[in-house]
Coordinates of C-alpha atoms in Angstrom, one line a residue:
X15 CA 7.9 1.8 -0.4
X16 CA 5.0 2.1 2.0
X17 CA 5.5 4.6 4.9
X18 CA 4.5 2.4 7.8
X19 CA 5.2 5.2 10.3
X20 CA 2.6 7.3 8.5
X21 CA 0.1 4.5 8.4
X22 CA 0.6 3.8 12.2
X23 CA -0.3 7.4 12.9
X24 CA -3.7 6.8 11.1
X25 CA -4.9 4.4 13.7
X26 CA -6.5 5.1 17.1
X27 CA -4.4 2.8 19.3
X28 CA -5.0 2.8 23.0
X29 CA -2.1 4.1 25.0
X30 CA -0.1 1.5 26.9
X31 CA -1.4 -1.4 24.8
X32 CA 0.5 -3.5 22.2
X33 CA -2.2 -4.8 19.9
X34 CA -1.3 -8.2 18.3
X35 CA -4.8 -9.3 17.5
X36 CA -5.5 -7.5 14.3
X37 CA -5.8 -10.9 12.7
X38 CA -9.1 -11.3 14.7
X39 CA -10.4 -7.7 14.9
X40 CA -8.5 -4.8 13.4
X41 CA -8.3 -1.5 15.3
X42 CA -10.1 1.7 14.6
X43 CA -8.7 4.0 11.9
X44 CA -8.9 7.6 13.1
X45 CA -10.8 8.7 10.0
X46 CA -13.5 6.2 10.5
X47 CA -15.3 8.2 13.2
X48 CA -15.8 11.2 11.0
X49 CA -16.6 9.1 7.9
X50 CA -19.3 7.1 9.7
X51 CA -20.6 10.2 11.4
X52 CA -20.9 11.9 8.0
X53 CA -22.7 8.9 6.6
X54 CA -25.2 8.9 9.5
X55 CA -25.7 12.7 9.8
X56 CA -25.3 14.0 6.3
X57 CA -26.4 11.1 4.2
X58 CA -28.9 9.0 6.3
X59 CA -29.9 12.0 8.4
X60 CA -30.4 14.6 5.7
X61 CA -30.9 12.5 2.5
X62 CA -32.9 9.7 4.0
X63 CA -34.0 7.3 1.3
X64 CA -32.7 9.5 -1.5
X65 CA -29.2 8.6 -0.3
X66 CA -29.4 5.4 -2.4
X67 CA -29.1 7.7 -5.4
X68 CA -27.7 11.0 -4.2
X69 CA -24.9 9.5 -2.0
X70 CA -24.3 6.5 -4.3
X71 CA -25.1 3.9 -1.7
X72 CA -26.1 1.3 -4.3
X73 CA -22.7 1.5 -6.1
X74 CA -20.6 1.2 -2.9
X75 CA -20.5 -2.6 -2.7
X76 CA -18.9 -3.0 -6.1
X77 CA -16.7 0.2 -5.8
X78 CA -15.2 -1.0 -2.5
X79 CA -15.0 -4.5 -4.0
X80 CA -12.7 -3.2 -6.6
X81 CA -10.4 -1.6 -4.0
X82 CA -10.2 -4.9 -2.2
X83 CA -9.7 -6.6 -5.5
X84 CA -6.3 -4.8 -5.9
X85 CA -5.2 -6.4 -2.6
X86 CA -6.2 -9.9 -3.7
X87 CA -5.1 -9.9 -7.3
X88 CA -8.7 -9.9 -8.8
X89 CA -9.9 -8.5 -12.0
X90 CA -11.8 -5.2 -11.9
X91 CA -15.5 -5.7 -11.6
X92 CA -15.3 -9.2 -10.0
X93 CA -15.5 -8.6 -6.3
X94 CA -18.7 -7.8 -4.5
X95 CA -19.2 -6.7 -0.9
X96 CA -22.1 -7.5 1.4
X97 CA -23.6 -9.9 3.9
X98 CA -21.4 -12.1 6.2
X99 CA -18.6 -14.5 5.3
X100 CA -20.8 -17.4 6.2
X101 CA -23.3 -16.3 3.6
X102 CA -20.5 -15.8 1.0
X103 CA -19.1 -19.3 1.7
X104 CA -22.6 -20.7 1.1
X105 CA -23.0 -18.8 -2.1
X106 CA -19.6 -19.8 -3.5
X107 CA -19.8 -23.5 -2.6
X108 CA -23.4 -23.8 -3.8
X109 CA -22.5 -22.2 -7.1
X110 CA -19.4 -24.3 -7.5
X111 CA -21.3 -27.5 -6.8
X112 CA -23.8 -26.7 -9.6
X113 CA -20.9 -26.3 -12.0
X114 CA -19.9 -29.9 -11.3
X115 CA -23.3 -31.6 -11.3
X116 CA -22.1 -35.2 -11.7
X117 CA -19.9 -35.1 -8.6
X118 CA -21.0 -35.1 -4.9
X119 CA -17.9 -34.6 -2.8
X120 CA -16.6 -31.3 -1.3
X121 CA -12.9 -31.7 -0.1
X122 CA -11.5 -29.6 2.7
X123 CA -9.0 -29.9 5.6
X124 CA -9.1 -30.0 9.4
X125 CA -7.1 -26.7 9.5
X126 CA -10.1 -24.9 7.8
X127 CA -12.1 -22.5 10.0
X128 CA -14.9 -24.6 11.5
X129 CA -17.6 -22.2 10.4
X130 CA -16.8 -22.9 6.8
X131 CA -17.2 -26.6 7.5
X132 CA -20.5 -26.0 9.3
X133 CA -21.8 -24.1 6.4
X134 CA -21.0 -26.8 3.9
X135 CA -22.4 -29.5 6.2
X136 CA -25.7 -27.7 6.3
X137 CA -25.7 -27.1 2.5
X138 CA -25.0 -30.7 1.7
X139 CA -27.7 -32.0 4.1
X140 CA -30.1 -29.8 2.1
X141 CA -28.9 -31.3 -1.2
X142 CA -29.3 -34.9 -0.2
X143 CA -27.7 -37.9 1.6
X144 CA -25.5 -38.7 -1.4
X145 CA -23.4 -35.6 -0.9
X146 CA -20.3 -35.7 1.2
X147 CA -17.9 -33.3 3.0
X148 CA -14.5 -35.0 3.1
X149 CA -12.1 -33.5 5.6
X150 CA -8.4 -34.5 5.6
X151 CA -5.1 -33.3 7.1
X152 CA -3.7 -30.2 5.5
X153 CA -0.7 -32.0 4.2
X154 CA -2.9 -34.7 2.6
X155 CA -5.0 -32.4 0.5
X156 CA -3.1 -32.8 -2.7
X157 CA -3.3 -36.6 -2.8
X158 CA -7.0 -36.5 -2.1
X159 CA -7.9 -34.3 -5.1
X160 CA -9.4 -37.1 -7.2
X161 CA -11.8 -37.4 -10.0
X162 CA -14.8 -37.8 -7.6
X163 CA -14.2 -34.3 -6.0
X164 CA -16.6 -31.6 -7.1
X165 CA -15.3 -28.7 -5.1
X166 CA -12.1 -28.0 -3.2
X167 CA -12.8 -25.5 -0.4
X168 CA -9.7 -24.3 1.6
X169 CA -8.7 -21.4 3.7
X170 CA -5.4 -20.2 2.4
X171 CA -3.9 -19.4 5.8
X172 CA -4.7 -21.6 8.8
X173 CA -6.4 -19.6 11.5
X174 CA -4.5 -21.4 14.3
X175 CA -1.0 -21.9 13.1
X176 CA -0.7 -19.5 10.2
X177 CA 0.5 -22.3 7.9
X178 CA -0.2 -21.4 4.2
X179 CA -1.5 -23.6 1.4
X180 CA 0.1 -23.2 -2.0
X181 CA -2.9 -21.7 -3.8
X182 CA -1.4 -21.9 -7.2
X183 CA -0.2 -25.5 -7.0
X184 CA -3.4 -26.8 -5.5
X185 CA -5.6 -24.9 -7.9
X186 CA -3.7 -26.3 -10.9
X187 CA -4.0 -29.8 -9.5
X188 CA -7.7 -29.3 -8.9
X189 CA -8.3 -28.1 -12.4
X190 CA -6.4 -31.0 -13.9
X191 CA -8.9 -33.2 -12.1
X192 CA -11.9 -31.2 -13.1
X193 CA -12.4 -29.8 -9.6
X194 CA -13.8 -26.2 -8.9
X195 CA -11.9 -24.3 -6.2
X196 CA -13.3 -22.0 -3.4
X197 CA -10.6 -20.1 -1.4
X198 CA -11.3 -18.4 1.9
X199 CA -9.1 -15.4 2.2
X200 CA -10.1 -14.4 5.8
X201 CA -6.5 -14.5 7.0
X202 CA -5.0 -13.5 3.7
X203 CA -6.7 -10.3 2.5
X204 CA -4.6 -7.5 3.9
X205 CA -2.1 -9.9 5.4
X206 CA -0.2 -10.9 2.3
X207 CA -0.3 -10.5 -1.5
X208 CA -2.8 -12.7 -3.2
X209 CA -2.9 -13.4 -6.9
X210 CA -6.3 -14.8 -7.7
X211 CA -5.8 -14.1 -11.4
X212 CA -2.4 -15.7 -11.6
X213 CA -3.6 -18.7 -9.6
X214 CA -6.7 -19.1 -11.8
X215 CA -8.9 -19.3 -8.7
X216 CA -12.6 -20.0 -9.5
X217 CA -14.2 -18.5 -6.4
X218 CA -12.8 -16.7 -3.3
X219 CA -14.4 -15.2 -0.2
X220 CA -13.2 -13.2 2.8
X221 CA -14.1 -10.9 5.6
X222 CA -13.0 -7.3 6.3
X223 CA -13.0 -6.9 10.0
X224 CA -9.6 -8.5 10.6
X225 CA -6.7 -7.0 8.6
X226 CA -8.9 -4.6 6.6
X227 CA -10.3 -2.8 9.7
X228 CA -14.0 -2.5 8.9
X229 CA -15.1 -3.0 12.5
X230 CA -16.9 -5.8 14.3
X231 CA -19.5 -7.4 12.0
X232 CA -18.0 -5.7 8.9
X233 CA -19.2 -7.0 5.5
X234 CA -17.6 -9.9 3.6
X235 CA -16.7 -10.1 -0.1
X236 CA -17.0 -12.7 -2.8
X237 CA -14.9 -13.1 -6.0
X238 CA -16.0 -15.0 -9.1
X239 CA -13.6 -15.5 -12.0
X240 CA -14.7 -13.9 -15.3
X241 CA -14.9 -17.3 -17.0
X242 CA -17.6 -18.4 -14.6
X243 CA -19.5 -15.2 -13.7
X244 CA -22.3 -15.5 -16.4
X245 CA -23.0 -19.2 -15.6
X246 CA -22.6 -19.2 -11.8
X247 CA -26.1 -19.4 -10.4
X248 CA -26.6 -17.6 -7.1
X249 CA -28.1 -20.1 -4.7
X250 CA -29.2 -17.2 -2.5
X251 CA -31.3 -15.4 -5.1
X252 CA -31.8 -12.1 -3.3
X253 CA -33.7 -9.0 -4.4
X254 CA -30.6 -7.0 -5.2
X255 CA -29.0 -9.8 -7.2
X256 CA -31.9 -9.6 -9.6
X257 CA -31.3 -8.4 -13.2
X258 CA -33.8 -5.6 -12.6
X259 CA -34.6 -5.3 -8.8
X260 CA -36.9 -2.3 -9.2
X261 CA -39.0 -4.0 -11.9
X262 CA -40.3 -6.1 -9.0
X263 CA -40.8 -9.2 -11.2
X264 CA -42.1 -12.2 -9.3
X265 CA -39.6 -14.5 -11.0
X266 CA -35.9 -14.3 -10.3
X267 CA -33.5 -13.6 -13.1
X268 CA -29.8 -13.3 -12.1
X269 CA -28.1 -9.9 -12.7
X270 CA -25.2 -9.5 -15.0
X271 CA -21.6 -10.1 -13.9
X272 CA -20.7 -9.9 -10.2
X273 CA -24.0 -8.0 -9.5
X274 CA -25.7 -11.4 -9.3
X275 CA -23.8 -12.1 -6.1
X276 CA -25.6 -9.4 -4.2
X277 CA -28.2 -10.8 -1.8
X278 CA -29.8 -8.3 0.6
X279 CA -29.5 -4.6 1.4
X280 CA -25.9 -3.6 1.8
X281 CA -24.8 -2.5 5.3
X282 CA -24.1 1.1 4.5
X283 CA -22.8 2.2 7.9
X284 CA -20.2 -0.6 8.0
X285 CA -19.3 0.0 4.3
X286 CA -18.7 3.7 5.3
X287 CA -16.3 2.4 8.0
X288 CA -14.6 0.1 5.4
X289 CA -14.4 3.0 3.0
X290 CA -12.4 5.0 5.5
X291 CA -10.0 2.0 6.1
X292 CA -9.5 1.5 2.4
X293 CA -8.2 5.1 2.1
X294 CA -5.3 3.8 4.1
X295 CA -5.0 0.6 2.2
X296 CA -4.9 2.5 -1.1
X297 CA -1.5 3.7 0.0
X298 CA -0.1 0.3 0.8
X299 CA 2.2 -1.7 -1.5
X300 CA 1.5 -5.4 -0.7
X301 CA 5.0 -6.6 -1.5
X302 CA 6.4 -4.1 1.0
X303 CA 3.8 -5.1 3.6
X304 CA 4.7 -8.8 3.1
X305 CA 8.4 -8.2 3.6
X306 CA 7.8 -6.2 6.7
X307 CA 5.4 -8.7 8.1
X308 CA 7.9 -11.5 7.7
X309 CA 10.6 -9.4 9.4
X310 CA 8.4 -8.6 12.4
X311 CA 7.2 -12.2 12.8
X312 CA 10.8 -13.5 12.6
X313 CA 11.9 -10.9 15.2
X314 CA 9.1 -12.0 17.5
X315 CA 9.9 -15.7 17.1
X316 CA 13.5 -15.1 17.9
X317 CA 12.7 -13.0 20.9
X318 CA 10.2 -15.4 22.4
X319 CA 12.2 -18.5 21.8
X320 CA 15.3 -16.9 23.4
X321 CA 13.4 -15.9 26.6
X322 CA 10.4 -18.4 26.9
X323 CA 11.6 -22.0 26.7
X324 CA 8.2 -23.3 27.8
X325 CA 6.5 -22.0 24.6
X326 CA 6.7 -24.2 21.5
X327 CA 6.5 -22.6 18.1
X328 CA 3.3 -23.9 16.4
X329 CA 3.7 -21.8 13.2
X330 CA 6.0 -22.5 10.2
X331 CA 9.5 -21.2 10.9
X332 CA 9.9 -20.2 7.2
X333 CA 8.2 -16.8 6.8
X334 CA 7.2 -17.6 3.2
X335 CA 5.2 -20.6 4.5
X336 CA 3.0 -18.7 7.0
X337 CA 0.6 -15.8 7.0
X338 CA 1.0 -12.7 9.1
X339 CA 0.7 -14.4 12.5
X340 CA 2.7 -16.4 15.0
X341 CA 1.4 -19.1 17.3
X342 CA 3.0 -20.8 20.2
X343 CA 1.7 -23.9 22.0
X344 CA 1.5 -24.1 25.8
X345 CA -0.5 -26.5 27.9
X346 CA -1.8 -23.6 30.0
X347 CA -2.1 -21.3 27.0
X348 CA -5.5 -19.9 27.9
X349 CA -4.4 -18.7 31.3
X350 CA -1.1 -17.5 30.0
X351 CA -2.8 -15.4 27.3
X352 CA -5.2 -13.8 29.9
X353 CA -2.1 -12.8 31.9
X354 CA -0.4 -11.4 28.9
X355 CA -3.5 -9.4 28.0
X356 CA -3.7 -8.0 31.5
X357 CA -0.1 -6.9 31.3
X358 CA -0.7 -4.9 28.1
X359 CA -0.2 -7.2 25.1
X360 CA -3.4 -8.3 23.3
X361 CA -3.4 -11.6 21.5
X362 CA -5.9 -14.4 21.6
X363 CA -6.2 -18.1 22.4
X364 CA -7.4 -21.0 20.1
X365 CA -8.2 -24.4 21.5
X366 CA -6.7 -26.6 22.5
X367 CA -3.4 -24.9 23.5
X368 CA -2.6 -22.1 21.0
X369 CA -1.4 -18.6 22.0
X370 CA -1.9 -16.6 18.8
X371 CA -0.4 -13.2 17.9
X372 CA -1.1 -11.3 14.7
X373 CA 1.3 -8.9 13.0
X374 CA -0.1 -6.0 11.1
X375 CA 2.6 -3.7 9.7
X376 CA 0.3 -0.8 9.2
X377 CA 0.5 -0.1 12.9
X378 CA 2.9 -2.6 14.5
X379 CA 6.7 -1.9 14.5
X380 CA 9.9 -3.3 16.0
X381 CA 9.4 -1.4 19.3
X382 CA 6.0 -3.1 19.7
X383 CA 7.6 -6.5 19.0
X384 CA 10.3 -6.0 21.5
X385 CA 7.9 -4.7 24.1
X386 CA 5.6 -7.6 23.6
X387 CA 8.5 -10.1 24.0
X388 CA 9.5 -8.5 27.2
X389 CA 6.0 -8.7 28.7
X390 CA 5.4 -12.3 27.5
X391 CA 8.8 -13.3 29.0
X392 CA 7.8 -11.8 32.4
X393 CA 4.5 -13.6 32.4
X394 CA 6.0 -16.9 31.5
X395 CA 9.2 -16.9 33.5
X396 CA 7.6 -15.6 36.7
X397 CA 4.5 -17.8 36.2
X398 CA 2.3 -14.8 36.4
X399 CA -0.3 -16.8 34.5
X400 CA -0.7 -19.3 37.4
X401 CA -3.6 -17.6 39.1
X402 CA -7.2 -18.9 39.4
X403 CA -8.8 -15.8 37.8
X404 CA -6.8 -16.4 34.6
X405 CA -8.2 -19.9 34.2
X406 CA -11.8 -18.9 34.1
X407 CA -13.0 -19.2 30.5
X408 CA -14.8 -16.2 29.0
X409 CA -17.4 -16.5 26.2
X410 CA -14.9 -15.2 23.7
X411 CA -11.3 -16.5 23.8

């Protein structure tokens, strides 16, 4: 079993704060400061450009990709780091569309993160007017997987409510209809066990600055199933995805395996931060993490519902049907969240009325849950949120 008291001690958590927003930005592992400093001073500072060879920079995207691969149930050698999640979504959907050339429809749902939809809208406009992004309610996805769908693009865990799609069932249904699947694991990787191999997922993407603690702007990852990797054409045919980047050929030839999904120069400072975080994750059993996550979320739901009747649960009550977050709906949710934050509990707000709290067992325990419930109850029951300054919207909510 994972020692969660030990993992909590590995994070630099501000005193007097209960941090329930690791589903948006993970906190700083203590080892990250030294690891990044060493990369800057000893590698970049002393090795300069020779660090690509001497410090193994060029191998880091695939090496760290394999460590994340363990958390998401991927085969070794089929996860590549680099770039942003938006770029990885573009890569995956573009490649998936080319694998279904006689179809023109991408199916998604209105619980998907809007950025994913924006990326696909832009891609399809470039491809032509006969392409369509079809967006349905989450509960209606299965019945809309028809023979005209080229690609099914879904985020496994809804960023607002935490509701989970059944990846295995939907992927099986998609494959039966000849549909290629792209799964966004932004709210899954590090939050719950994922079994890409067992689900026979085609493509998957995800970010690392949430549960995986790589820091703001941390690199994203892409997964391509082995059965597709040698025929998936990279739509973004970048230099480092070339078969021989240092041959400097003028014509692009895709690299072998997952190497073809490289695009630009990997962000080595951020990868150093992620490397330090993965030293913690290498010690984590994902089944143990999942069990503890459900227990913490259940405890939080029970406490808030018992003390805050104005808040309506917006997440699935069944822990097996939600990710590692709990959301409550409240008409004045933005102001209430600002008051909760000022009183020492960090969550966030998602329009139109969602107060969202993330539960990350690596550094959240029962005492944190109980302390958070007490503060939220004080804010709600004493209407501490009903002040003008809490109703002024900041750029980031």
